[in-house]
Tab-separated table of C-alpha atoms in Angstrom:
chain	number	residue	atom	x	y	z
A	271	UNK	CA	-7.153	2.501	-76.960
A	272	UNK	CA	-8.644	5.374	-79.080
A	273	UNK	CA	-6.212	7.696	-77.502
A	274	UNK	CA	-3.014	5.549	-78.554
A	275	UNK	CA	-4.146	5.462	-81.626
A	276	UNK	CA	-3.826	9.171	-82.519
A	277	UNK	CA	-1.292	10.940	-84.461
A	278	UNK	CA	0.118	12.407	-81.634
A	279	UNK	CA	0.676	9.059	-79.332
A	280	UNK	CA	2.033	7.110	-82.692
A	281	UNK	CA	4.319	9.712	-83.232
A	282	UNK	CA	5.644	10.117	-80.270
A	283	UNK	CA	5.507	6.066	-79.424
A	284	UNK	CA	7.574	5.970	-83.032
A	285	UNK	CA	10.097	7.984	-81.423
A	286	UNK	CA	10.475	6.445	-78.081
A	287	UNK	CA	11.030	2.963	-79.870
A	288	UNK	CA	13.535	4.256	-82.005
A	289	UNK	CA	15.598	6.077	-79.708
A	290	UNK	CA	14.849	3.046	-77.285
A	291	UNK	CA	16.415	0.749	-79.592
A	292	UNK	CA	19.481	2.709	-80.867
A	293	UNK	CA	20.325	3.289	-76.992
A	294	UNK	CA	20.144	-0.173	-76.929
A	295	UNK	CA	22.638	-0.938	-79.794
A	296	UNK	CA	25.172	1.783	-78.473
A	297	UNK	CA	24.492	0.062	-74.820
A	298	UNK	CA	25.246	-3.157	-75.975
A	299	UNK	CA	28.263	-1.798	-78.187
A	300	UNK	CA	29.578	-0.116	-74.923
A	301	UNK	CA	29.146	-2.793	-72.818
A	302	UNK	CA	30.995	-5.123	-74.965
A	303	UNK	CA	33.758	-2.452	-75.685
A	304	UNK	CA	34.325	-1.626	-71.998
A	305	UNK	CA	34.025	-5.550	-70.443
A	306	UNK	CA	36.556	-6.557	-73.180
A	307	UNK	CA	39.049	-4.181	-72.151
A	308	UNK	CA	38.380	-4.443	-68.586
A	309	UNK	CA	38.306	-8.190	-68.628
A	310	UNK	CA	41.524	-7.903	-70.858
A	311	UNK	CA	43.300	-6.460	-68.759
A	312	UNK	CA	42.380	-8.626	-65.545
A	313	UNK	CA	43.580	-11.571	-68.004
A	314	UNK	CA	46.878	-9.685	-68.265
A	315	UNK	CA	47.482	-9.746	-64.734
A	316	UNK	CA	46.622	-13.331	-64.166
A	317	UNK	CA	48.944	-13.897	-67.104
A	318	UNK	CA	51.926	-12.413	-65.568
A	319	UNK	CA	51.233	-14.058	-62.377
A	320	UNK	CA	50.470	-17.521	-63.844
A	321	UNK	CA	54.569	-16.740	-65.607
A	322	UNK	CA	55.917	-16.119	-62.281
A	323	UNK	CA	54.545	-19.280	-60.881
A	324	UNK	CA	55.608	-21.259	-63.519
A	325	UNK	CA	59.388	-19.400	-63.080
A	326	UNK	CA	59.509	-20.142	-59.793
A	327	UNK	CA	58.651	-23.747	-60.051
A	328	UNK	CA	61.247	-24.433	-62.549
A	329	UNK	CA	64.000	-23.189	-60.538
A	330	UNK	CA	62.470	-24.544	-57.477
A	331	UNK	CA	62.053	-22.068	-55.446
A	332	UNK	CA	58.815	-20.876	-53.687
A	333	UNK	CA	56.259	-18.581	-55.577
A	334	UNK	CA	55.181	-16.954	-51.891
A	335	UNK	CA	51.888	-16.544	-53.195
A	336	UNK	CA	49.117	-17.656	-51.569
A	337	UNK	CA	46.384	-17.453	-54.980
A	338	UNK	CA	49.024	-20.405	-57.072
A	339	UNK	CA	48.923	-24.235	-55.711
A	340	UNK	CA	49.190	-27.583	-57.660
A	341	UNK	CA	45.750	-29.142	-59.259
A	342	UNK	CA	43.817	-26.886	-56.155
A	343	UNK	CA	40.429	-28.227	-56.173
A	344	UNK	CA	38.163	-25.305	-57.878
A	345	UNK	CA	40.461	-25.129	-61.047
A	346	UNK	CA	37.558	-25.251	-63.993
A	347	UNK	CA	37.421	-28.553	-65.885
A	348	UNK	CA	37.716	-26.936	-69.071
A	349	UNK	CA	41.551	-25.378	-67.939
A	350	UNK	CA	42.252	-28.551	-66.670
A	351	UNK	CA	41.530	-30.649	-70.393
A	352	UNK	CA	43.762	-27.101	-71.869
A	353	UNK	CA	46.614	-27.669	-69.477
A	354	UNK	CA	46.209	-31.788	-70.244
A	355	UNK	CA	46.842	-31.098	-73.325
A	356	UNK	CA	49.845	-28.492	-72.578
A	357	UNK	CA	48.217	-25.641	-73.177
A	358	UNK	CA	48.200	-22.479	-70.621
A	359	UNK	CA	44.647	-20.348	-70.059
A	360	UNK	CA	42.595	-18.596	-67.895
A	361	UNK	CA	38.968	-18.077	-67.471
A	362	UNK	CA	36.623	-16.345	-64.873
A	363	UNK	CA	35.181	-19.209	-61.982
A	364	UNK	CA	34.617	-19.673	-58.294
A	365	UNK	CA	37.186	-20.078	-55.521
A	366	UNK	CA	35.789	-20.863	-52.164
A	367	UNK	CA	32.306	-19.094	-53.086
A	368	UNK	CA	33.697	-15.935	-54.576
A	369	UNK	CA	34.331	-15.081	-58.173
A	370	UNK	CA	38.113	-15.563	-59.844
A	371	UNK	CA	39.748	-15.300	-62.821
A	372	UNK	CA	41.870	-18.627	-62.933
A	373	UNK	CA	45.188	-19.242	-64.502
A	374	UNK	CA	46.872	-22.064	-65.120
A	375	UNK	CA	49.651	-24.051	-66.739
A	376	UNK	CA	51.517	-27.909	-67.225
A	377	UNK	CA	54.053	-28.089	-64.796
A	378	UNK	CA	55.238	-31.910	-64.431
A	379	UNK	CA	52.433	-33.320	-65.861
A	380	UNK	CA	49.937	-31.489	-63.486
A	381	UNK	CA	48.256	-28.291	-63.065
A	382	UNK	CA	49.945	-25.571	-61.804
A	383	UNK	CA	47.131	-22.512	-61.133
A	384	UNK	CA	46.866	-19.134	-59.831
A	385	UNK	CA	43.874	-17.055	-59.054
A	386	UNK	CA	43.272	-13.235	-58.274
A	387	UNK	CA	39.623	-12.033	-57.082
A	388	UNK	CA	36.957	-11.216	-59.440
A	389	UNK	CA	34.275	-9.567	-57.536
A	390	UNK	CA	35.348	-5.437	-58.289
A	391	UNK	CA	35.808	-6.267	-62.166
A	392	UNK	CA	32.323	-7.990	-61.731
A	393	UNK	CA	30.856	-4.775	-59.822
A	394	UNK	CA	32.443	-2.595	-62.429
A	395	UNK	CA	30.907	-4.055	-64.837
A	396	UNK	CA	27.278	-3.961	-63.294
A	397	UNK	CA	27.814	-0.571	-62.656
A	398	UNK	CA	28.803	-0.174	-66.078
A	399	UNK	CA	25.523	-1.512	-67.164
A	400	UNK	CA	23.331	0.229	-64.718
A	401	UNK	CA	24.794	3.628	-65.844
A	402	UNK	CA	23.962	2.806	-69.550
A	403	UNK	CA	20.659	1.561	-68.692
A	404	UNK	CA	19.555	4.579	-66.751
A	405	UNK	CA	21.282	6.606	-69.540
A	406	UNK	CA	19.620	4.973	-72.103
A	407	UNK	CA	15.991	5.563	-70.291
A	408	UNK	CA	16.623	9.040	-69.240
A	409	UNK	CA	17.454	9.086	-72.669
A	410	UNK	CA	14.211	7.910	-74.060
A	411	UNK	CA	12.232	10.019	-71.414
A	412	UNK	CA	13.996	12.799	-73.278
A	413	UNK	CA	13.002	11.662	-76.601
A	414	UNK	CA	9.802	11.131	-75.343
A	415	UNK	CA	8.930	13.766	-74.288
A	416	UNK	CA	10.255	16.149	-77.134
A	417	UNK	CA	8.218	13.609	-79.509
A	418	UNK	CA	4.881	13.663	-77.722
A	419	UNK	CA	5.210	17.680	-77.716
A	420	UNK	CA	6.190	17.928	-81.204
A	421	UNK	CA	3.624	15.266	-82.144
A	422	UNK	CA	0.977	17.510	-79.719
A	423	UNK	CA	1.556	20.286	-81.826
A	424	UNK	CA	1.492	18.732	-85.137
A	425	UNK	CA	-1.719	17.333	-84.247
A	426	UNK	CA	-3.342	20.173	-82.313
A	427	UNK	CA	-3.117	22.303	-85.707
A	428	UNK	CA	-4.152	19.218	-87.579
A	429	UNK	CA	-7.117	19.193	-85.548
A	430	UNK	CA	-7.543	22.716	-85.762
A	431	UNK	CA	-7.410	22.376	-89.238
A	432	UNK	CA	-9.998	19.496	-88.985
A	433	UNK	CA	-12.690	21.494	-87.311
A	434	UNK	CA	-12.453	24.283	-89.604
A	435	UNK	CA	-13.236	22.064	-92.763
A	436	UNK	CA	-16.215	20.432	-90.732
A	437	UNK	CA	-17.402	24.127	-90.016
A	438	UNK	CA	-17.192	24.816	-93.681
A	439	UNK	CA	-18.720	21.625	-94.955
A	440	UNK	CA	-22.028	22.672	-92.506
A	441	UNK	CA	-22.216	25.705	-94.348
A	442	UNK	CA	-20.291	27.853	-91.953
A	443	UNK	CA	-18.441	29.471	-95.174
A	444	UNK	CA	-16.263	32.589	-92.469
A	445	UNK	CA	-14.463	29.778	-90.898
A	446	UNK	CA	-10.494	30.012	-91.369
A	447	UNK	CA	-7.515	28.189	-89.592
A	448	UNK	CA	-5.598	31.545	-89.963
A	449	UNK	CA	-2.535	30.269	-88.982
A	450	UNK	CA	0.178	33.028	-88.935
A	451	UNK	CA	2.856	33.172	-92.144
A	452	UNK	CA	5.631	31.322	-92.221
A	453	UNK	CA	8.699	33.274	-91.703
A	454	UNK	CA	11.001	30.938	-93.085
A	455	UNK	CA	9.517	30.402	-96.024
A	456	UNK	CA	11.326	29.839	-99.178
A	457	UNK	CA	10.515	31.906	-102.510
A	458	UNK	CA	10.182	29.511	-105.635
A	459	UNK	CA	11.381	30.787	-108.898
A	460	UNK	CA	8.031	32.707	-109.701
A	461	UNK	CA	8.321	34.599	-106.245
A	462	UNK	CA	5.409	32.738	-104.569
A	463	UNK	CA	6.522	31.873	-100.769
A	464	UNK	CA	6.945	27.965	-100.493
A	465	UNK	CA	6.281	27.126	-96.484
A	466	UNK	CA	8.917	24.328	-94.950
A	467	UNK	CA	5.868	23.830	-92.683
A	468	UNK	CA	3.572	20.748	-94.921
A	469	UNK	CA	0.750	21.641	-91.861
A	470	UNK	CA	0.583	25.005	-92.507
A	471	UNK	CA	0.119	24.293	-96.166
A	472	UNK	CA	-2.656	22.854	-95.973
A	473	UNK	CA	-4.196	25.219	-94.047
A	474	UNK	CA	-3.666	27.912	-95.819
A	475	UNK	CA	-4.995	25.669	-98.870
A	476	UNK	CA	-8.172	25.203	-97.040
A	477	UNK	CA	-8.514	29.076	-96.020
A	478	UNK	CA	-7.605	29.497	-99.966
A	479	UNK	CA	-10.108	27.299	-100.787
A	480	UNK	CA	-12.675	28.211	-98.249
A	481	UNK	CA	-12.714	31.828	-99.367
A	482	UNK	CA	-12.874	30.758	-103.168
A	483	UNK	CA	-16.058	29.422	-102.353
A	484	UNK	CA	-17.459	31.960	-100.447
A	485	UNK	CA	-16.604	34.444	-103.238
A	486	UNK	CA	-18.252	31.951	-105.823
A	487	UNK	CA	-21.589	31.871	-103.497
A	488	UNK	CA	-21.675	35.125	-102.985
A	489	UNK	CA	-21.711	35.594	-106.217
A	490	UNK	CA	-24.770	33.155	-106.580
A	491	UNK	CA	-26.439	34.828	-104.160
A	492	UNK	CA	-26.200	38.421	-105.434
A	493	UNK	CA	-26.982	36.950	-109.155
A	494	UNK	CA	-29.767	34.962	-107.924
A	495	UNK	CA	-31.524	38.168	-105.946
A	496	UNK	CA	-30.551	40.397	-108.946
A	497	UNK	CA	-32.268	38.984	-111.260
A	498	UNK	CA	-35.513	37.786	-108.952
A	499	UNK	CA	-35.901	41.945	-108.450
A	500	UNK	CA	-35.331	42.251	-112.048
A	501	UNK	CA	-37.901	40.094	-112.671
A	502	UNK	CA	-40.429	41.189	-110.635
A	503	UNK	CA	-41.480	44.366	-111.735
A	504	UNK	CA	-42.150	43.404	-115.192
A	505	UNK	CA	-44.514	40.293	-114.214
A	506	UNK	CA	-45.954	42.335	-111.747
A	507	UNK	CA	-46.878	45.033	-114.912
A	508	UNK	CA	-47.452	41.754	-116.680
A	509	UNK	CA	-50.390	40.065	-114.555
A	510	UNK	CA	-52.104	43.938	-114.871
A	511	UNK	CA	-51.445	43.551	-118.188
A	512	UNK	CA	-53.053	40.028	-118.324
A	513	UNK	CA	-56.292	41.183	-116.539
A	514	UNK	CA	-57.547	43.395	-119.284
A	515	UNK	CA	-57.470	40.351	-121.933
A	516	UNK	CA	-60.467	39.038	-122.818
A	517	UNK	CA	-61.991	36.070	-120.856
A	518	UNK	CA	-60.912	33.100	-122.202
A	519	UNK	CA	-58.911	29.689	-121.840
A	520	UNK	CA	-55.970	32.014	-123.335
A	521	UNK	CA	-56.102	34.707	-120.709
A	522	UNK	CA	-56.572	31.597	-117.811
A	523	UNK	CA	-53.312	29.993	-119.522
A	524	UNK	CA	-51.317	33.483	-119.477
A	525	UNK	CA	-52.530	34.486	-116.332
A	526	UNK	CA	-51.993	30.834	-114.775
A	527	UNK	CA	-47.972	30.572	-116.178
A	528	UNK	CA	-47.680	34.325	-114.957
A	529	UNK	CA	-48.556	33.691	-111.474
A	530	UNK	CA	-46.454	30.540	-111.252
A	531	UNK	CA	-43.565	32.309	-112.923
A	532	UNK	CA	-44.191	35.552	-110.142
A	533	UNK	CA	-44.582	32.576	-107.125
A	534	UNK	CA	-41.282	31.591	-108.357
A	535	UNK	CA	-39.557	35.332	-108.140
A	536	UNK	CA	-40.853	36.116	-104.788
A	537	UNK	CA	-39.345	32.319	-103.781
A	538	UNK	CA	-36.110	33.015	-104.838
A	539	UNK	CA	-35.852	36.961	-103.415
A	540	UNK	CA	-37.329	34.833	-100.212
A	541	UNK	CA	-34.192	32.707	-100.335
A	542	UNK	CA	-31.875	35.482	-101.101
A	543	UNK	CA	-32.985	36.968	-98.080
A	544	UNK	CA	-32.266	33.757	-95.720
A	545	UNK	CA	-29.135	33.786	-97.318
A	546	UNK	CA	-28.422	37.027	-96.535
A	547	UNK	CA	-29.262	36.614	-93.057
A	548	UNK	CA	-31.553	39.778	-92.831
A	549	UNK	CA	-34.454	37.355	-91.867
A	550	UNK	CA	-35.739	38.598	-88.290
A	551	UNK	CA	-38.284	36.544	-85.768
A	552	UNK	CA	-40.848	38.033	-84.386
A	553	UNK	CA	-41.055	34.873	-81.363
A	554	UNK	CA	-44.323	34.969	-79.636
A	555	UNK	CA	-45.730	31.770	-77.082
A	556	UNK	CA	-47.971	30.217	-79.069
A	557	UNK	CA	-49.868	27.127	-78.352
A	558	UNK	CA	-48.404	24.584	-80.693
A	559	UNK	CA	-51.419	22.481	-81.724
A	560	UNK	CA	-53.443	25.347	-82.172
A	561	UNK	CA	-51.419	26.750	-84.492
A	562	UNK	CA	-51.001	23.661	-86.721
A	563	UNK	CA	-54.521	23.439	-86.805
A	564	UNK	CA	-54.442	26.720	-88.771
A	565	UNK	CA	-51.835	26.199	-90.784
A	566	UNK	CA	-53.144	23.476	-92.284
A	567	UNK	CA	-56.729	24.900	-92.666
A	568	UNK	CA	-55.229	27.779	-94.079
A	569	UNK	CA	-52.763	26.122	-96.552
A	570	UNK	CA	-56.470	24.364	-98.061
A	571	UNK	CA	-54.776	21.304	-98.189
A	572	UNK	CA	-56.104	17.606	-97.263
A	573	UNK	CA	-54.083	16.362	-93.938
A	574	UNK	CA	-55.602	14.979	-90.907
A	575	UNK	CA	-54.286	16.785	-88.078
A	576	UNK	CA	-53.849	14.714	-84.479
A	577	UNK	CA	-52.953	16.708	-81.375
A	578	UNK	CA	-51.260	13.940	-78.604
A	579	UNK	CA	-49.787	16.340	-76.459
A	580	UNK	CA	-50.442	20.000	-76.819
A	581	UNK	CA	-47.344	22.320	-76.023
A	582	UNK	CA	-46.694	26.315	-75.796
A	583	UNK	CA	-43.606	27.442	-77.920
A	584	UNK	CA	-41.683	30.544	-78.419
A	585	UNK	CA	-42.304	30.757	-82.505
A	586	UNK	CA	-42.786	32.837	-85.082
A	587	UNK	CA	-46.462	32.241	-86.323
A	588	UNK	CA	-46.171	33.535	-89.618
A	589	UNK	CA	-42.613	32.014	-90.174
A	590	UNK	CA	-44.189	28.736	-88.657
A	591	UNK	CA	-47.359	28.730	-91.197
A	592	UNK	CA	-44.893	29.576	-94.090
A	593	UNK	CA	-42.824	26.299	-93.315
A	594	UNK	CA	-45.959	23.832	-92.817
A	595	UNK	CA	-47.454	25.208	-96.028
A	596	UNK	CA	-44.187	24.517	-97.892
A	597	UNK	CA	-43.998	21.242	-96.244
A	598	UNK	CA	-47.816	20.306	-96.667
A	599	UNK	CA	-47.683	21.047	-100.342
A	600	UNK	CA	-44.490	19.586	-100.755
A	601	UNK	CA	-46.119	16.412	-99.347
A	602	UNK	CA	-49.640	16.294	-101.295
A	603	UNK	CA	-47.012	17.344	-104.469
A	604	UNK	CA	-44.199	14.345	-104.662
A	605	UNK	CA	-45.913	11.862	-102.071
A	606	UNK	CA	-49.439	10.649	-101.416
A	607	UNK	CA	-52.636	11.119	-99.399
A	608	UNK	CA	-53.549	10.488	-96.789
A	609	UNK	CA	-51.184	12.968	-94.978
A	610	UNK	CA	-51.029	13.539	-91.549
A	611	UNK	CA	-49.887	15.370	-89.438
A	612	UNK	CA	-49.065	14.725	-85.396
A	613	UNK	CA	-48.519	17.109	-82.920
A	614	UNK	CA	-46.411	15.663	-79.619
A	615	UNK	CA	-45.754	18.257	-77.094
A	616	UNK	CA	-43.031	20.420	-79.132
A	617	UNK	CA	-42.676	18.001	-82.203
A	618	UNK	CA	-44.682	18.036	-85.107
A	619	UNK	CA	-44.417	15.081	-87.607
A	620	UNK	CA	-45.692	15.142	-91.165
A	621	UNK	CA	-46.407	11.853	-92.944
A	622	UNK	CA	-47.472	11.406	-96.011
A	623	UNK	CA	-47.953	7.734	-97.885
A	624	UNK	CA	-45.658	8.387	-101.194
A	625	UNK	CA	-42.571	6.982	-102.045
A	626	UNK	CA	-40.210	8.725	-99.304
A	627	UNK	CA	-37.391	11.315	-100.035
A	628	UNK	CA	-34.772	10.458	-101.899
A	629	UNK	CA	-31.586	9.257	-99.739
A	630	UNK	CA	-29.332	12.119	-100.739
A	631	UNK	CA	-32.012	14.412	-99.772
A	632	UNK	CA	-31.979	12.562	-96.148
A	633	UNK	CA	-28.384	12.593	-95.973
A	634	UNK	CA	-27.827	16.094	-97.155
A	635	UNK	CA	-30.751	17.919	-97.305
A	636	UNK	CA	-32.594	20.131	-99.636
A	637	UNK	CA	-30.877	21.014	-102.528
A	638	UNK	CA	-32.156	23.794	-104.947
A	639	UNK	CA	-34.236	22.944	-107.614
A	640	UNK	CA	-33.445	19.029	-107.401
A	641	UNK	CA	-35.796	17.108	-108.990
A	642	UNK	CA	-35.113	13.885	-107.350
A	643	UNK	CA	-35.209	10.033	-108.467
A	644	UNK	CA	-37.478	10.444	-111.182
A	645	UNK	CA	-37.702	6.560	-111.122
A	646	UNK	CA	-39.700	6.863	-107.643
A	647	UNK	CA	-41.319	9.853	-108.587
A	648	UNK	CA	-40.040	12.005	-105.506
A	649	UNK	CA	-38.675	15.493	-105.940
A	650	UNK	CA	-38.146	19.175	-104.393
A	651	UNK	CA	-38.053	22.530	-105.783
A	652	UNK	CA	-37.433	25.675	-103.596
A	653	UNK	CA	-40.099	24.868	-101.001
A	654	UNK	CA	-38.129	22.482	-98.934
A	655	UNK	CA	-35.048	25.202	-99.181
A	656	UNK	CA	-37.423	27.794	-97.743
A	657	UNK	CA	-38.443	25.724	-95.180
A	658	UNK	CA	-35.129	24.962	-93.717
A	659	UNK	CA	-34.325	28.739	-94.307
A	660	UNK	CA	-37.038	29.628	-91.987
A	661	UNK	CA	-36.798	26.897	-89.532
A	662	UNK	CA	-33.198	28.340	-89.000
A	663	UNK	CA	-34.246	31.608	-88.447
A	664	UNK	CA	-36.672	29.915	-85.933
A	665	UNK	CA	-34.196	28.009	-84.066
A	666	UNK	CA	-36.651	24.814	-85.145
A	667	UNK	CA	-34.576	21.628	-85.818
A	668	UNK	CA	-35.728	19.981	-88.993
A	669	UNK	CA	-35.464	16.503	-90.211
A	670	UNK	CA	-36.207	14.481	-93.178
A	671	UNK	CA	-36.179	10.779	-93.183
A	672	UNK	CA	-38.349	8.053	-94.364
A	673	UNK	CA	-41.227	5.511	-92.700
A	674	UNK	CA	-40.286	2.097	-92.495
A	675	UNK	CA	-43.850	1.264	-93.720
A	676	UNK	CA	-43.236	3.624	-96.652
A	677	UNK	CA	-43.507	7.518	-97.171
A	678	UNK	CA	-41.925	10.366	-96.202
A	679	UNK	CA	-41.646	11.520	-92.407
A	680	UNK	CA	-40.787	15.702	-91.705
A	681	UNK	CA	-39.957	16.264	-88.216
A	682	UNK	CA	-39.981	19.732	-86.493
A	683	UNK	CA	-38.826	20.436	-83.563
A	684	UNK	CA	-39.581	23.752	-81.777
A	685	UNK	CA	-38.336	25.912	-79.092
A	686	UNK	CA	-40.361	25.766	-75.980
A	687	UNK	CA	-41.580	28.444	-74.240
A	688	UNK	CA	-42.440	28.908	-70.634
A	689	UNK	CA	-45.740	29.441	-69.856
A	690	UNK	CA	-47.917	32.630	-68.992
A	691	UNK	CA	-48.532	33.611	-65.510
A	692	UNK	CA	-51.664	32.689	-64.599
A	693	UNK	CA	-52.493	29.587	-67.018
């Protein structure tokens, strides 16, 4: 049912129904065209013959014609009341089992009637109608078939079309439909080309469109990285700077704003260099649980750590510490203790007891220095950005959703790796 209910099969079911029914209408228009004058002219002949009866039995003398008689038993009642009331006719009936057209006339009060056969008008006639009705399906096979391609290729560049905006609404920002110009494409007054071809407009929309935001990000980007390595050589000569002050709750205060403010720069030339795609992984097997366990002893945050199922991936250590630590801090930062974190053969689930992300960050994701709901107190800054930076360099599949008993759940899922000879 989902497959009639395309573009393509409504299109070209449209089609079929409306060539079915205009072959109908000229079939039925034929029909009664070619039966009138066929009948007509049968009526003629039974006519002339019912006149040279009625001649003949005026002047008494014999018709010699076997098909006329007096009241003969098969005459139709309704030529009988027409005659009765002195009246000459004919209609189509039955003589002895086979098909007529009857004539008749008042001759002396009675019924004089004459009769030729029916049956090759009648076959005409059906062969008349079988010839329209296999013209009128070969007909709609024809239609049928040119609308299901036309409506295949309408839709196969819609769907085209389709994909490519999904591509670009994942982030894939390279993807065009690219469908070649229009050579018969009209020139408005301004000179821009108009297409005849509505599909083709709207891909070429979407390309336009598609490659107006690249531009625009790519201009993010470079402004974003420009001004982190702009940045960091003067904070970097400020901190020196900031260790000769005296001691003092001034010098903790500059120093402590200076190092958040340098954290920040070497986030955001992090980012610029995910977003660049420069990012490299050094994979290495590494035994899973292990691993956690030092992550989270070396981020010096609280977080229970429960092994279920140890596992060996192929990871990135460092990559892998950087994205717990994010994750870890991001948890003790916007949620609340206890946090814990589970390790089940290649998953790794972080848990923490706040109020849960917010439910565009679970639908979309990480977004750059969102605050969140600040009604339920849950927010992100770059961390969670870095994170799923590095977990894509990783090949690690990352998830964010929330508990149904409350808090936040982080999911990673890692690569696994095969085993070492000999373990």
């Amino acid at each position: 049912m989902r497959a009639l209910s395309s573009l393509r099969w409504k299109i070209a079911l449209t089609t079929t129904l409306v060539c079915c029914t205009v072959a109908a209408a000229l079939g039925i228009a034929v029909h009664n065209v070619v039966a009138r004058q066929v009948v007509g002219e049968v009526r003629k002949e039974v006519d002339r013959e019912l006149e040279h009866a009625l001649g003949h039995y005026e002047y008494g003398t014999a018709h010699g014609d076997v098909h006329a008689a007096l009241d003969p038993p098969g005459l139709p009642a309704p030529l009988r009341e027409l005659v009765a009331h002195g009246r000459t006719g004919s209609m189509v009936g039955t003589y002895q089992g086979k098909p007529v057209m009857w004539g008749a006339g008042p001759a002396d009060q009675q019924a004089l009637a004459v009769w030729i056969p029916y049956e090759s008008t009648r076959t005409r006639l059906r062969d008349l109608d079988t010839a329209i009705l296999l013209s009128s399906a070969l007909a709609a096979g024809v239609v049928a078939l040119a609308g299901l391609f036309l409506a295949n290729r309408i839709s196969r560049r819609l769907t085209t079309t389709a994909a490519v905006a999904r591509r670009i609404s994942a982030g894939d920002l390279d993807a065009r439909v690219g469908f070649p110009a229009d050579r018969d494409a009209d020139a408005d007054a301004d000179g821009t080309r108009r297409s005849r071809d509505e599909v083709r407009d709207v891909a070429r929309a979407l390309d336009s469109m598609a490659a107006s935001l690249q531009e625009r990000l790519e201009a993010e980007k470079r402004f974003t990285a420009d001004v982190a390595h702009e940045l960091r050589t003067p904070l970097t000569g400020s901190l020196a700077a900031a260790a000769l002050l005296p001691e003092g709750r001034p010098k903790e205060m500059i120093e402590d704003r200076l190092r958040a403010l340098h954290l920040l720069t070497e986030d955001l030339l992090e980012i610029s260099r995910l977003d660049a795609g420069v990012e490299r992984a050094d994979l290495a097997r590494v035994e899973l649980g292990r691993a956690v366990r030092r992550a989270v002893a070396g981020s010096r945050l609280a977080a229970e750590v429960r092994v279920v199922r140890d596992a060996v991936v192929l990871t990135d250590r460092r990559r892998l510490d950087r994205i717990l630590t994010n994750l870890l801090v991001n948890a003790h930062k916007h949620g609340r203790p206890p946090v814990e974190v589970t390790v089940e053969g290649p998953v790794v689930v972080i848990h923490d007891h706040g109020s849960g992300y917010p439910a565009e960050l679970v639908e979309q994701g990480p977004q750059r220095f969102r605050t969140g709901d600040p009604g339920r107190g849950r927010g992100h800054g770059l961390g969670l950005t870095i994170a799923v930076g590095q977990a894509a360099v990783l090949d690690i599949a990352l998830g964010f959703a929330n508990a149904p008993d409350g808090g936040a759940l982080t999911t990673l899922r890692l690569p696994v790796g095969r085993l070492p000879e000999g373990s």
